[in-house]
Amino acid sequence: MSRVLSVPDAVGRNDLAAFVERALRLDEAAVIRLRARGTGLVTAWVATGFDVLAVRAVPGSVAPADFSCGADELARGLRNADASGAIETGYPMDSAWRGALPPDTGFTHVDDVPADVLAELARRGAGLAREHGGAHGPPPSLLDSDVLQVSSGDTTVGVPLRCVFALAAMGFVPDSPGADEIVRVRLLPAWLRIDARFGSVYRRRGDPALVLR
């Protein structure tokens, strides 16, 4: 089956390229899952290595409506895209994507957090990771620790450090965000979702291994 990704707008291609390059920094063998969302949007998903999914949406189209490709091939295709916005995605890698994606809708808004709070938590977390990390990176107990709690009514949810690291690693929260910039926390019984200016991260609630491994 022919696979076609089209992102006619140069800004959209640059945004997608930045997302893919960040994914490759985390894992040179990263797999990107491309999906059509509504009319005129393509979402790019990646497993960040923190047991957290990251996604960015750009204007464009994709056919078939859901397939996976190598991040390295997609990065190459983006560099070589022509004026029409047609992008080569390389060999299909659908079998390399493990796990389900969260739903597009149904999330409940819990609270908004100033983006500079997340940026500061990322900096502090990086210091702790250097102090306590080993050859395999930060210990899971540190990554799983809640560094922030948000609440709405009777609902209280913790935001683990691994989500903060994923936001920072993917460049979704700038190092020095504006004073009015916010990060939005949403929730489903099975998923924690955090929306920032440049993209969103999702953490499976319960046992992430059921979804991400």
mmCIF file of N, CA and C in Angstrom, residues 13-71:
data_model
loop_
_atom_site.group_PDB
_atom_site.id
_atom_site.type_symbol
_atom_site.label_atom_id
_atom_site.label_comp_id
_atom_site.label_asym_id
_atom_site.label_seq_id
_atom_site.Cartn_x
_atom_site.Cartn_y
_atom_site.Cartn_z
ATOM 1 N N ARG A 13 6.035 21.874 8.537
ATOM 2 C CA ARG A 13 7.152 20.944 8.318
ATOM 3 C C ARG A 13 8.275 21.201 9.306
ATOM 4 N N ASN A 14 8.566 22.468 9.577
ATOM 5 C CA ASN A 14 9.607 22.800 10.554
ATOM 6 C C ASN A 14 9.226 22.313 11.948
ATOM 7 N N ASP A 15 7.948 22.475 12.309
ATOM 8 C CA ASP A 15 7.482 22.010 13.615
ATOM 9 C C ASP A 15 7.622 20.494 13.737
ATOM 10 N N LEU A 16 7.222 19.787 12.679
ATOM 11 C CA LEU A 16 7.330 18.335 12.688
ATOM 12 C C LEU A 16 8.796 17.905 12.718
ATOM 13 N N ALA A 17 9.644 18.604 11.982
ATOM 14 C CA ALA A 17 11.067 18.280 11.983
ATOM 15 C C ALA A 17 11.676 18.451 13.370
ATOM 16 N N ALA A 18 11.279 19.512 14.084
ATOM 17 C CA ALA A 18 11.783 19.729 15.436
ATOM 18 C C ALA A 18 11.352 18.596 16.359
ATOM 19 N N PHE A 19 10.105 18.156 16.215
ATOM 20 C CA PHE A 19 9.587 17.038 17.008
ATOM 21 C C PHE A 19 10.401 15.772 16.733
ATOM 22 N N VAL A 20 10.639 15.487 15.464
ATOM 23 C CA VAL A 20 11.350 14.260 15.091
ATOM 24 C C VAL A 20 12.799 14.308 15.570
ATOM 25 N N GLU A 21 13.442 15.452 15.436
ATOM 26 C CA GLU A 21 14.830 15.570 15.887
ATOM 27 C C GLU A 21 14.927 15.374 17.398
ATOM 28 N N ARG A 22 13.965 15.890 18.144
ATOM 29 C CA ARG A 22 13.956 15.670 19.586
ATOM 30 C C ARG A 22 13.781 14.185 19.905
ATOM 31 N N ALA A 23 12.912 13.532 19.164
ATOM 32 C CA ALA A 23 12.696 12.102 19.371
ATOM 33 C C ALA A 23 13.985 11.319 19.108
ATOM 34 N N LEU A 24 14.729 11.708 18.086
ATOM 35 C CA LEU A 24 15.974 11.021 17.752
ATOM 36 C C LEU A 24 17.053 11.255 18.804
ATOM 37 N N ARG A 25 17.026 12.402 19.465
ATOM 38 C CA ARG A 25 17.982 12.631 20.544
ATOM 39 C C ARG A 25 17.751 11.656 21.683
ATOM 40 N N LEU A 26 16.492 11.328 21.921
ATOM 41 C CA LEU A 26 16.167 10.385 22.992
ATOM 42 C C LEU A 26 16.446 8.951 22.581
ATOM 43 N N ASP A 27 16.244 8.648 21.300
ATOM 44 C CA ASP A 27 16.420 7.279 20.828
ATOM 45 C C ASP A 27 16.679 7.326 19.327
ATOM 46 N N GLU A 28 17.897 6.957 18.921
ATOM 47 C CA GLU A 28 18.233 7.025 17.496
ATOM 48 C C GLU A 28 17.454 6.017 16.661
ATOM 49 N N ALA A 29 16.793 5.056 17.339
ATOM 50 C CA ALA A 29 15.953 4.083 16.634
ATOM 51 C C ALA A 29 14.465 4.353 16.872
ATOM 52 N N ALA A 30 14.119 5.590 17.202
ATOM 53 C CA ALA A 30 12.728 5.929 17.518
ATOM 54 C C ALA A 30 11.806 5.653 16.335
ATOM 55 N N VAL A 31 10.589 5.263 16.678
ATOM 56 C CA VAL A 31 9.536 5.031 15.691
ATOM 57 C C VAL A 31 8.470 6.101 15.866
ATOM 58 N N ILE A 32 8.048 6.714 14.783
ATOM 59 C CA ILE A 32 7.017 7.745 14.807
ATOM 60 C C ILE A 32 5.719 7.153 14.258
ATOM 61 N N ARG A 33 4.640 7.365 14.976
ATOM 62 C CA ARG A 33 3.323 6.931 14.488
ATOM 63 C C ARG A 33 2.560 8.154 14.003
ATOM 64 N N LEU A 34 2.151 8.108 12.753
ATOM 65 C CA LEU A 34 1.439 9.224 12.121
ATOM 66 C C LEU A 34 -0.038 8.875 12.004
ATOM 67 N N ARG A 35 -0.893 9.808 12.413
ATOM 68 C CA ARG A 35 -2.337 9.562 12.368
ATOM 69 C C ARG A 35 -3.059 10.813 11.887
ATOM 70 N N ALA A 36 -4.121 10.597 11.138
ATOM 71 C CA ALA A 36 -4.996 11.706 10.751
ATOM 72 C C ALA A 36 -5.887 12.052 11.930
ATOM 73 N N ARG A 37 -6.062 13.358 12.165
ATOM 74 C CA ARG A 37 -6.962 13.810 13.230
ATOM 75 C C ARG A 37 -7.919 14.838 12.646
ATOM 76 N N GLY A 38 -9.189 14.486 12.612
ATOM 77 C CA GLY A 38 -10.182 15.417 12.109
ATOM 78 C C GLY A 38 -9.882 15.799 10.674
ATOM 79 N N THR A 39 -10.162 17.038 10.363
ATOM 80 C CA THR A 39 -9.945 17.534 9.008
ATOM 81 C C THR A 39 -8.704 18.412 8.970
ATOM 82 N N GLY A 40 -7.714 17.974 8.202
ATOM 83 C CA GLY A 40 -6.561 18.825 7.957
ATOM 84 C C GLY A 40 -5.471 18.793 8.996
ATOM 85 N N LEU A 41 -5.453 17.802 9.898
ATOM 86 C CA LEU A 41 -4.382 17.708 10.887
ATOM 87 C C LEU A 41 -3.764 16.319 10.859
ATOM 88 N N VAL A 42 -2.466 16.279 11.100
ATOM 89 C CA VAL A 42 -1.739 15.028 11.276
ATOM 90 C C VAL A 42 -1.087 15.063 12.653
ATOM 91 N N THR A 43 -1.246 13.991 13.415
ATOM 92 C CA THR A 43 -0.561 13.897 14.701
ATOM 93 C C THR A 43 0.617 12.946 14.565
ATOM 94 N N ALA A 44 1.733 13.326 15.169
ATOM 95 C CA ALA A 44 2.927 12.480 15.212
ATOM 96 C C ALA A 44 3.151 12.067 16.659
ATOM 97 N N TRP A 45 3.242 10.760 16.884
ATOM 98 C CA TRP A 45 3.399 10.195 18.227
ATOM 99 C C TRP A 45 4.754 9.522 18.348
ATOM 100 N N VAL A 46 5.318 9.562 19.569
ATOM 101 C CA VAL A 46 6.544 8.832 19.834
ATOM 102 C C VAL A 46 6.550 8.396 21.305
ATOM 103 N N ALA A 47 7.117 7.226 21.561
ATOM 104 C CA ALA A 47 7.366 6.779 22.931
ATOM 105 C C ALA A 47 8.701 7.380 23.364
ATOM 106 N N THR A 48 8.683 8.176 24.420
ATOM 107 C CA THR A 48 9.844 8.993 24.766
ATOM 108 C C THR A 48 10.961 8.241 25.473
ATOM 109 N N GLY A 49 10.694 7.051 25.992
ATOM 110 C CA GLY A 49 11.696 6.367 26.797
ATOM 111 C C GLY A 49 11.485 6.581 28.279
ATOM 112 N N PHE A 50 10.591 7.503 28.636
ATOM 113 C CA PHE A 50 10.231 7.727 30.037
ATOM 114 C C PHE A 50 8.932 6.997 30.395
ATOM 115 N N ASP A 51 8.510 6.046 29.564
ATOM 116 C CA ASP A 51 7.181 5.428 29.689
ATOM 117 C C ASP A 51 6.098 6.497 29.584
ATOM 118 N N VAL A 52 6.343 7.455 28.720
ATOM 119 C CA VAL A 52 5.432 8.560 28.461
ATOM 120 C C VAL A 52 5.362 8.738 26.947
ATOM 121 N N LEU A 53 4.162 8.926 26.429
ATOM 122 C CA LEU A 53 3.982 9.207 25.005
ATOM 123 C C LEU A 53 3.986 10.709 24.774
ATOM 124 N N ALA A 54 4.554 11.126 23.651
ATOM 125 C CA ALA A 54 4.537 12.539 23.266
ATOM 126 C C ALA A 54 3.880 12.658 21.902
ATOM 127 N N VAL A 55 3.167 13.777 21.690
ATOM 128 C CA VAL A 55 2.469 13.977 20.423
ATOM 129 C C VAL A 55 2.503 15.448 20.039
ATOM 130 N N ARG A 56 2.603 15.679 18.730
ATOM 131 C CA ARG A 56 2.488 17.029 18.190
ATOM 132 C C ARG A 56 1.613 16.977 16.951
ATOM 133 N N ALA A 57 0.760 17.966 16.786
ATOM 134 C CA ALA A 57 -0.143 18.037 15.637
ATOM 135 C C ALA A 57 0.323 19.140 14.694
ATOM 136 N N VAL A 58 0.267 18.844 13.386
ATOM 137 C CA VAL A 58 0.618 19.840 12.369
ATOM 138 C C VAL A 58 -0.430 19.785 11.261
ATOM 139 N N PRO A 59 -0.638 20.876 10.534
ATOM 140 C CA PRO A 59 -1.570 20.849 9.407
ATOM 141 C C PRO A 59 -1.041 19.951 8.300
ATOM 142 N N GLY A 60 -1.889 19.087 7.785
ATOM 143 C CA GLY A 60 -1.463 18.199 6.716
ATOM 144 C C GLY A 60 -2.414 17.039 6.546
ATOM 145 N N SER A 61 -1.965 16.044 5.783
ATOM 146 C CA SER A 61 -2.782 14.857 5.543
ATOM 147 C C SER A 61 -1.871 13.643 5.485
ATOM 148 N N VAL A 62 -2.464 12.485 5.752
ATOM 149 C CA VAL A 62 -1.706 11.246 5.764
ATOM 150 C C VAL A 62 -2.613 10.117 5.286
ATOM 151 N N ALA A 63 -2.053 9.247 4.458
ATOM 152 C CA ALA A 63 -2.808 8.096 3.955
ATOM 153 C C ALA A 63 -1.852 6.898 3.832
ATOM 154 N N PRO A 64 -2.242 5.751 4.428
ATOM 155 C CA PRO A 64 -3.470 5.544 5.182
ATOM 156 C C PRO A 64 -3.521 6.425 6.426
ATOM 157 N N ALA A 65 -4.623 6.372 7.121
ATOM 158 C CA ALA A 65 -4.876 7.316 8.205
ATOM 159 C C ALA A 65 -4.076 7.023 9.463
ATOM 160 N N ASP A 66 -3.357 5.915 9.512
ATOM 161 C CA ASP A 66 -2.620 5.533 10.716
ATOM 162 C C ASP A 66 -1.502 4.583 10.304
ATOM 163 N N PHE A 67 -0.243 5.036 10.387
ATOM 164 C CA PHE A 67 0.877 4.133 10.129
ATOM 165 C C PHE A 67 2.122 4.642 10.847
ATOM 166 N N SER A 68 3.114 3.769 10.943
ATOM 167 C CA SER A 68 4.346 4.088 11.655
ATOM 168 C C SER A 68 5.539 4.031 10.711
ATOM 169 N N CYS A 69 6.560 4.828 11.055
ATOM 170 C CA CYS A 69 7.779 4.870 10.243
ATOM 171 C C CYS A 69 8.956 5.178 11.152
ATOM 172 N N GLY A 70 10.155 4.975 10.649
ATOM 173 C CA GLY A 70 11.350 5.302 11.415
ATOM 174 C C GLY A 70 11.560 6.800 11.508
ATOM 175 N N ALA A 71 11.939 7.265 12.688
ATOM 176 C CA ALA A 71 12.169 8.702 12.864
ATOM 177 C C ALA A 71 13.312 9.181 11.982
#
